[in-house]
């Protein structure tokens, strides 16, 4: 990627003019190996850190949105997380993810602008979404299964709860620089007749329904968007499976704008209503990431992400007498 591929904004043009021109950007981006660039940046930041005083560090702590504590308290977030964890089927493997992922993990297979991700000087990125790291691990496990059996359809089910960071700035209330996401992914193989998609979408949504019920949500709205006409049978199966579930509405959402180009076939959002307040809690759908990571067009991947901070702010603070929710299989 050269300096010509991104239109330079006023700030970048000012910096490049001061530093000697756009050739510097090309040198740093293309002319140095990753190891050499890391060596250079480590020295740059060492020198900058050596000049900072405790007072300057404190001033940065007071003003930097990336480093301030979360508005929701630990107990609130833990309680919301426990409701989600207690609803997770036993055949999902719960992972403790690293806080970093390889450089371009959010952009090489997804459509995330790299400027929305916090890169490190060591050629990695701060986690911005646990589904990306889970997809990497799912692709690894699926590749191993395919190496043993090229027709393996053994599904990989994994989940994680992770504090993530996103660099874009939002002025809207409740939009944070760092927040907790509870994520599920299911990876497997296309076995025909949309069997994978139908089975595992219903599984993810049943999990969401159980989790919302345990959290005390009286009304949950699942808005599903078909991105391709061939996905209509998936939606029909989902409606049938969820029909009659108390407090659940499944709604077609053909006018959804976000997620197009990110998801394939079908995507969804979940809105929860507590104390008369409706808030988006979850987003998910099918993606082609494991196809691209494994090099097999037969691979399938479903991802789901739940905003733990959002759910936590909607819940009534727990009482000392309230028992922990039990874990239940599907």
Short mmCIF file of C-alpha atoms in Angstrom, two decimals:
data_model
loop_
_atom_site.label_atom_id
_atom_site.label_comp_id
_atom_site.label_asym_id
_atom_site.label_seq_id
_atom_site.Cartn_x
_atom_site.Cartn_y
_atom_site.Cartn_z
CA UNK A 1 0.00 0.00 0.00
CA UNK A 2 1.57 3.30 -1.07
CA UNK A 3 0.83 6.84 0.00
CA UNK A 4 -1.22 7.29 -3.18
CA UNK A 5 -3.77 4.65 -2.17
CA UNK A 6 -5.16 6.67 0.75
CA UNK A 7 -6.14 10.28 0.15
CA UNK A 8 -4.01 12.32 2.54
CA UNK A 9 -6.01 14.51 4.89
CA UNK A 10 -4.82 17.93 6.03
CA UNK A 11 -3.12 16.54 9.15
CA UNK A 12 -1.16 13.91 7.22
CA UNK A 13 -0.15 16.41 4.53
CA UNK A 14 1.12 18.77 7.22
CA UNK A 15 3.17 16.02 8.88
CA UNK A 16 4.66 14.81 5.61
CA UNK A 17 5.57 18.34 4.54
CA UNK A 18 7.38 18.87 7.83
CA UNK A 19 9.15 15.49 7.60
CA UNK A 20 10.41 15.91 4.06
CA UNK A 21 7.60 14.75 1.80
CA UNK A 22 5.48 11.66 0.99
CA UNK A 23 8.61 9.60 0.30
CA UNK A 24 8.96 9.12 4.06
CA UNK A 25 5.54 7.46 4.24
CA UNK A 26 6.45 5.12 1.38
CA UNK A 27 9.75 4.26 3.08
CA UNK A 28 8.09 3.41 6.38
CA UNK A 29 5.20 1.50 4.79
CA UNK A 30 7.05 -0.29 1.99
CA UNK A 31 10.80 0.28 2.16
CA UNK A 32 11.54 -1.25 5.56
CA UNK A 33 11.03 -4.84 6.61
CA UNK A 34 8.65 -5.44 9.48
CA UNK A 35 11.55 -6.17 11.80
CA UNK A 36 13.41 -3.01 10.83
CA UNK A 37 10.29 -0.88 11.23
CA UNK A 38 9.70 -2.35 14.69
CA UNK A 39 13.30 -1.60 15.66
CA UNK A 40 12.91 2.01 14.52
CA UNK A 41 9.58 2.57 16.26
CA UNK A 42 10.76 0.98 19.51
CA UNK A 43 13.58 3.50 19.66
CA UNK A 44 11.27 6.40 18.76
CA UNK A 45 8.83 5.54 21.53
CA UNK A 46 11.63 4.82 24.00
CA UNK A 47 12.91 8.34 23.50
CA UNK A 48 9.44 9.82 23.81
CA UNK A 49 8.73 7.86 26.98
CA UNK A 50 12.05 8.96 28.49
CA UNK A 51 11.00 12.60 28.14
CA UNK A 52 7.63 12.25 29.83
CA UNK A 53 7.20 13.29 33.45
CA UNK A 54 4.75 11.79 35.96
CA UNK A 55 2.67 14.97 35.70
CA UNK A 56 2.40 14.55 31.92
CA UNK A 57 1.41 10.90 32.32
CA UNK A 58 -1.29 11.97 34.78
CA UNK A 59 -2.53 14.66 32.41
CA UNK A 60 -2.79 12.08 29.63
CA UNK A 61 -4.68 9.71 31.91
CA UNK A 62 -7.26 12.41 32.62
CA UNK A 63 -7.88 13.22 28.95
CA UNK A 64 -7.30 10.04 26.91
CA UNK A 65 -10.56 8.18 26.26
CA UNK A 66 -8.67 4.95 25.57
CA UNK A 67 -7.28 4.61 29.10
CA UNK A 68 -10.07 5.75 31.42
CA UNK A 69 -12.07 3.07 33.30
CA UNK A 70 -15.40 1.87 31.96
CA UNK A 71 -18.52 3.77 33.10
CA UNK A 72 -20.21 0.51 34.12
CA UNK A 73 -19.00 -1.01 37.36
CA UNK A 74 -17.18 -4.34 37.59
CA UNK A 75 -20.09 -6.05 39.37
CA UNK A 76 -22.55 -4.88 36.71
CA UNK A 77 -20.41 -6.14 33.86
CA UNK A 78 -19.65 -9.42 35.64
CA UNK A 79 -23.34 -10.01 36.29
CA UNK A 80 -24.27 -9.41 32.63
CA UNK A 81 -21.40 -11.65 31.54
CA UNK A 82 -22.58 -14.40 33.91
CA UNK A 83 -26.05 -14.37 32.35
CA UNK A 84 -24.50 -14.88 28.93
CA UNK A 85 -22.09 -17.55 30.11
CA UNK A 86 -24.82 -19.47 31.95
CA UNK A 87 -26.83 -19.75 28.72
CA UNK A 88 -23.92 -21.09 26.67
CA UNK A 89 -24.30 -24.73 25.57
CA UNK A 90 -21.67 -27.10 26.95
CA UNK A 91 -20.35 -28.00 23.49
CA UNK A 92 -18.98 -24.47 23.03
CA UNK A 93 -15.32 -24.14 24.00
CA UNK A 94 -14.75 -21.01 26.10
CA UNK A 95 -11.41 -19.40 25.21
CA UNK A 96 -9.33 -16.78 26.99
CA UNK A 97 -8.10 -14.68 24.09
CA UNK A 98 -4.89 -12.70 23.92
CA UNK A 99 -5.34 -8.91 23.97
CA UNK A 100 -3.45 -8.67 20.65
CA UNK A 101 -3.97 -10.21 17.22
CA UNK A 102 -1.72 -10.26 14.14
CA UNK A 103 -1.54 -7.09 12.08
CA UNK A 104 -4.47 -6.94 9.59
CA UNK A 105 -6.48 -9.56 11.50
CA UNK A 106 -9.43 -7.15 11.37
CA UNK A 107 -8.90 -6.04 7.76
CA UNK A 108 -7.42 -8.86 5.67
CA UNK A 109 -10.62 -10.93 5.62
CA UNK A 110 -13.16 -8.47 7.04
CA UNK A 111 -13.98 -5.00 5.70
CA UNK A 112 -12.79 -2.98 8.68
CA UNK A 113 -10.88 0.22 7.90
CA UNK A 114 -7.43 -0.21 9.53
CA UNK A 115 -7.67 3.34 10.84
CA UNK A 116 -10.44 2.13 13.19
CA UNK A 117 -8.05 -0.34 14.82
CA UNK A 118 -5.27 0.44 17.30
CA UNK A 119 -2.04 -0.93 15.81
CA UNK A 120 1.04 -1.61 17.92
CA UNK A 121 4.66 -0.87 17.09
CA UNK A 122 5.42 -4.60 17.19
CA UNK A 123 3.41 -5.49 14.10
CA UNK A 124 0.20 -6.49 15.83
CA UNK A 125 -3.20 -4.95 16.64
CA UNK A 126 -5.14 -4.45 19.84
CA UNK A 127 -8.23 -6.66 19.76
CA UNK A 128 -11.20 -4.77 18.33
CA UNK A 129 -13.62 -7.71 18.10
CA UNK A 130 -13.25 -11.19 19.61
CA UNK A 131 -14.90 -12.79 16.58
CA UNK A 132 -11.77 -12.03 14.52
CA UNK A 133 -9.47 -13.88 16.93
CA UNK A 134 -11.99 -16.70 17.30
CA UNK A 135 -12.16 -16.97 13.50
CA UNK A 136 -8.38 -17.39 13.35
CA UNK A 137 -8.49 -20.19 15.92
CA UNK A 138 -11.51 -21.77 14.21
CA UNK A 139 -9.68 -21.71 10.87
CA UNK A 140 -6.66 -23.31 12.54
CA UNK A 141 -8.76 -26.11 14.03
CA UNK A 142 -10.71 -26.62 10.80
CA UNK A 143 -7.45 -26.78 8.81
CA UNK A 144 -6.17 -29.49 11.13
CA UNK A 145 -9.44 -31.42 10.72
CA UNK A 146 -9.26 -31.10 6.93
CA UNK A 147 -5.65 -32.28 6.92
CA UNK A 148 -6.78 -35.48 8.65
CA UNK A 149 -9.93 -35.82 6.56
CA UNK A 150 -10.45 -33.56 3.49
CA UNK A 151 -14.23 -34.00 3.84
CA UNK A 152 -14.42 -33.36 7.57
CA UNK A 153 -17.62 -31.56 8.56
CA UNK A 154 -16.88 -31.56 12.29
CA UNK A 155 -18.08 -28.18 13.58
CA UNK A 156 -15.91 -25.96 15.75
CA UNK A 157 -17.88 -24.06 18.40
CA UNK A 158 -16.07 -21.42 20.44
CA UNK A 159 -16.89 -18.41 22.61
CA UNK A 160 -14.98 -15.69 24.43
CA UNK A 161 -15.57 -12.57 26.47
CA UNK A 162 -13.03 -9.84 25.79
CA UNK A 163 -12.43 -6.17 26.45
CA UNK A 164 -11.80 -4.58 23.05
CA UNK A 165 -10.68 -1.20 21.74
CA UNK A 166 -11.90 0.73 18.69
CA UNK A 167 -10.27 3.89 17.43
CA UNK A 168 -13.14 5.66 15.70
CA UNK A 169 -14.69 8.47 17.72
CA UNK A 170 -18.44 8.57 18.40
CA UNK A 171 -20.24 11.49 20.01
CA UNK A 172 -23.37 9.46 20.75
CA UNK A 173 -23.98 8.45 24.39
CA UNK A 174 -23.02 4.89 25.25
CA UNK A 175 -20.43 4.64 22.47
CA UNK A 176 -17.17 3.81 24.23
CA UNK A 177 -13.53 3.58 23.14
CA UNK A 178 -13.21 0.25 24.97
CA UNK A 179 -15.93 -2.19 25.94
CA UNK A 180 -16.64 -5.84 26.68
CA UNK A 181 -17.95 -8.16 23.96
CA UNK A 182 -19.21 -11.70 24.45
CA UNK A 183 -18.75 -13.55 21.16
CA UNK A 184 -19.69 -16.89 19.66
CA UNK A 185 -18.42 -18.46 16.44
CA UNK A 186 -19.35 -21.72 14.77
CA UNK A 187 -17.19 -22.99 11.91
CA UNK A 188 -17.80 -26.01 9.73
CA UNK A 189 -18.32 -27.32 6.22
CA UNK A 190 -21.10 -26.88 3.69
CA UNK A 191 -22.91 -30.24 3.57
CA UNK A 192 -25.64 -29.12 1.18
CA UNK A 193 -29.22 -27.84 1.45
CA UNK A 194 -28.10 -24.98 3.73
CA UNK A 195 -27.99 -27.46 6.61
CA UNK A 196 -25.05 -25.79 8.35
CA UNK A 197 -26.60 -22.33 8.13
CA UNK A 198 -30.04 -23.40 9.32
CA UNK A 199 -28.82 -25.49 12.24
CA UNK A 200 -26.28 -23.11 13.65
CA UNK A 201 -28.18 -19.86 13.19
CA UNK A 202 -31.01 -21.37 15.24
CA UNK A 203 -28.44 -22.51 17.83
CA UNK A 204 -26.96 -19.00 18.17
CA UNK A 205 -30.40 -17.39 18.42
CA UNK A 206 -31.62 -19.93 20.99
CA UNK A 207 -28.57 -19.00 23.06
CA UNK A 208 -29.52 -15.32 22.77
CA UNK A 209 -33.10 -16.02 23.79
CA UNK A 210 -31.99 -17.97 26.89
CA UNK A 211 -29.46 -15.32 27.87
CA UNK A 212 -31.95 -12.47 27.54
CA UNK A 213 -34.57 -14.37 29.55
CA UNK A 214 -32.08 -15.03 32.35
CA UNK A 215 -31.14 -11.36 32.38
CA UNK A 216 -34.78 -10.46 32.98
CA UNK A 217 -35.52 -9.13 29.50
CA UNK A 218 -39.27 -9.32 28.99
CA UNK A 219 -39.25 -8.60 25.27
CA UNK A 220 -36.56 -9.48 22.74
CA UNK A 221 -36.71 -8.47 19.10
CA UNK A 222 -34.66 -10.37 16.51
CA UNK A 223 -34.33 -8.44 13.26
CA UNK A 224 -33.08 -10.62 10.40
CA UNK A 225 -31.83 -9.36 7.04
CA UNK A 226 -31.51 -11.66 4.03
CA UNK A 227 -28.60 -10.40 1.94
CA UNK A 228 -29.17 -12.98 -0.78
CA UNK A 229 -32.39 -14.56 -2.05
CA UNK A 230 -30.86 -18.01 -1.61
CA UNK A 231 -30.86 -17.42 2.16
CA UNK A 232 -34.67 -17.31 2.36
CA UNK A 233 -34.95 -20.95 3.55
CA UNK A 234 -32.65 -20.12 6.47
CA UNK A 235 -35.00 -17.37 7.57
CA UNK A 236 -38.04 -19.64 7.15
CA UNK A 237 -36.45 -22.37 9.31
CA UNK A 238 -35.51 -19.81 11.94
CA UNK A 239 -39.06 -18.46 12.11
CA UNK A 240 -40.42 -21.98 12.54
CA UNK A 241 -37.93 -22.87 15.27
CA UNK A 242 -38.60 -19.71 17.28
CA UNK A 243 -42.36 -19.56 16.72
CA UNK A 244 -44.30 -19.44 19.96
CA UNK A 245 -41.34 -18.52 22.13
CA UNK A 246 -42.70 -16.13 24.78
CA UNK A 247 -41.42 -12.57 24.58
CA UNK A 248 -39.66 -13.06 21.22
CA UNK A 249 -40.48 -11.31 17.95
CA UNK A 250 -38.69 -12.31 14.73
CA UNK A 251 -38.87 -9.45 12.25
CA UNK A 252 -37.71 -9.12 8.65
CA UNK A 253 -35.33 -6.17 8.29
CA UNK A 254 -34.70 -5.77 4.53
CA UNK A 255 -33.76 -2.08 4.86
CA UNK A 256 -30.76 -2.63 7.13
CA UNK A 257 -27.80 -0.65 5.84
CA UNK A 258 -24.92 -1.62 8.15
CA UNK A 259 -23.12 -4.90 7.64
CA UNK A 260 -23.62 -5.19 3.89
CA UNK A 261 -20.30 -6.25 2.42
CA UNK A 262 -19.24 -7.49 5.86
CA UNK A 263 -21.77 -10.31 6.21
CA UNK A 264 -22.85 -12.79 3.55
CA UNK A 265 -26.20 -14.50 3.00
CA UNK A 266 -27.91 -13.34 6.20
CA UNK A 267 -27.29 -11.18 9.27
CA UNK A 268 -29.24 -10.15 12.33
CA UNK A 269 -29.50 -7.72 15.21
CA UNK A 270 -31.04 -8.32 18.64
CA UNK A 271 -32.81 -5.61 20.59
CA UNK A 272 -33.74 -6.04 24.25
CA UNK A 273 -36.40 -4.09 26.13
CA UNK A 274 -36.05 -3.64 29.89
CA UNK A 275 -38.00 -1.10 31.95
CA UNK A 276 -39.44 0.35 28.74
CA UNK A 277 -36.01 1.00 27.20
CA UNK A 278 -35.07 -0.73 23.95
CA UNK A 279 -31.38 -1.10 23.12
CA UNK A 280 -29.37 -3.02 20.54
CA UNK A 281 -27.58 -5.83 22.38
CA UNK A 282 -26.21 -8.15 19.69
CA UNK A 283 -25.17 -8.33 16.06
CA UNK A 284 -24.24 -11.36 14.01
CA UNK A 285 -24.37 -13.22 10.74
CA UNK A 286 -22.49 -15.38 8.26
CA UNK A 287 -19.04 -14.35 6.99
CA UNK A 288 -16.58 -15.82 4.51
CA UNK A 289 -13.53 -15.48 6.76
CA UNK A 290 -12.71 -19.18 7.20
CA UNK A 291 -13.11 -19.73 3.46
CA UNK A 292 -10.37 -17.20 2.90
CA UNK A 293 -8.21 -18.29 5.83
CA UNK A 294 -8.28 -21.98 4.89
CA UNK A 295 -8.48 -21.55 1.12
CA UNK A 296 -11.59 -23.75 0.91
CA UNK A 297 -14.85 -22.38 -0.50
CA UNK A 298 -16.74 -25.16 1.29
CA UNK A 299 -15.99 -23.68 4.73
CA UNK A 300 -18.72 -21.85 6.62
CA UNK A 301 -18.60 -19.47 9.60
CA UNK A 302 -21.29 -17.88 11.75
CA UNK A 303 -20.37 -15.13 14.21
CA UNK A 304 -22.34 -13.40 16.97
CA UNK A 305 -21.33 -10.57 19.29
CA UNK A 306 -23.12 -9.32 22.42
CA UNK A 307 -22.44 -5.95 24.04
CA UNK A 308 -21.84 -6.75 27.71
CA UNK A 309 -21.55 -3.11 28.79
CA UNK A 310 -24.85 -2.28 27.10
CA UNK A 311 -26.60 -5.18 28.75
CA UNK A 312 -25.04 -4.29 32.10
CA UNK A 313 -26.38 -0.73 32.02
CA UNK A 314 -29.90 -2.03 31.44
CA UNK A 315 -29.92 -4.44 34.36
CA UNK A 316 -30.98 -3.69 37.92
CA UNK A 317 -27.99 -3.93 40.28
CA UNK A 318 -27.89 -7.38 41.92
CA UNK A 319 -28.82 -7.99 45.56
CA UNK A 320 -26.63 -9.94 47.95
CA UNK A 321 -29.28 -12.62 48.20
CA UNK A 322 -29.53 -13.20 44.46
CA UNK A 323 -28.02 -16.61 43.49
CA UNK A 324 -25.69 -17.01 40.54
CA UNK A 325 -27.51 -18.27 37.44
CA UNK A 326 -26.88 -22.00 36.78
CA UNK A 327 -25.18 -23.21 33.59
CA UNK A 328 -27.50 -24.99 31.20
CA UNK A 329 -26.97 -27.02 28.06
CA UNK A 330 -29.05 -26.55 24.96
#
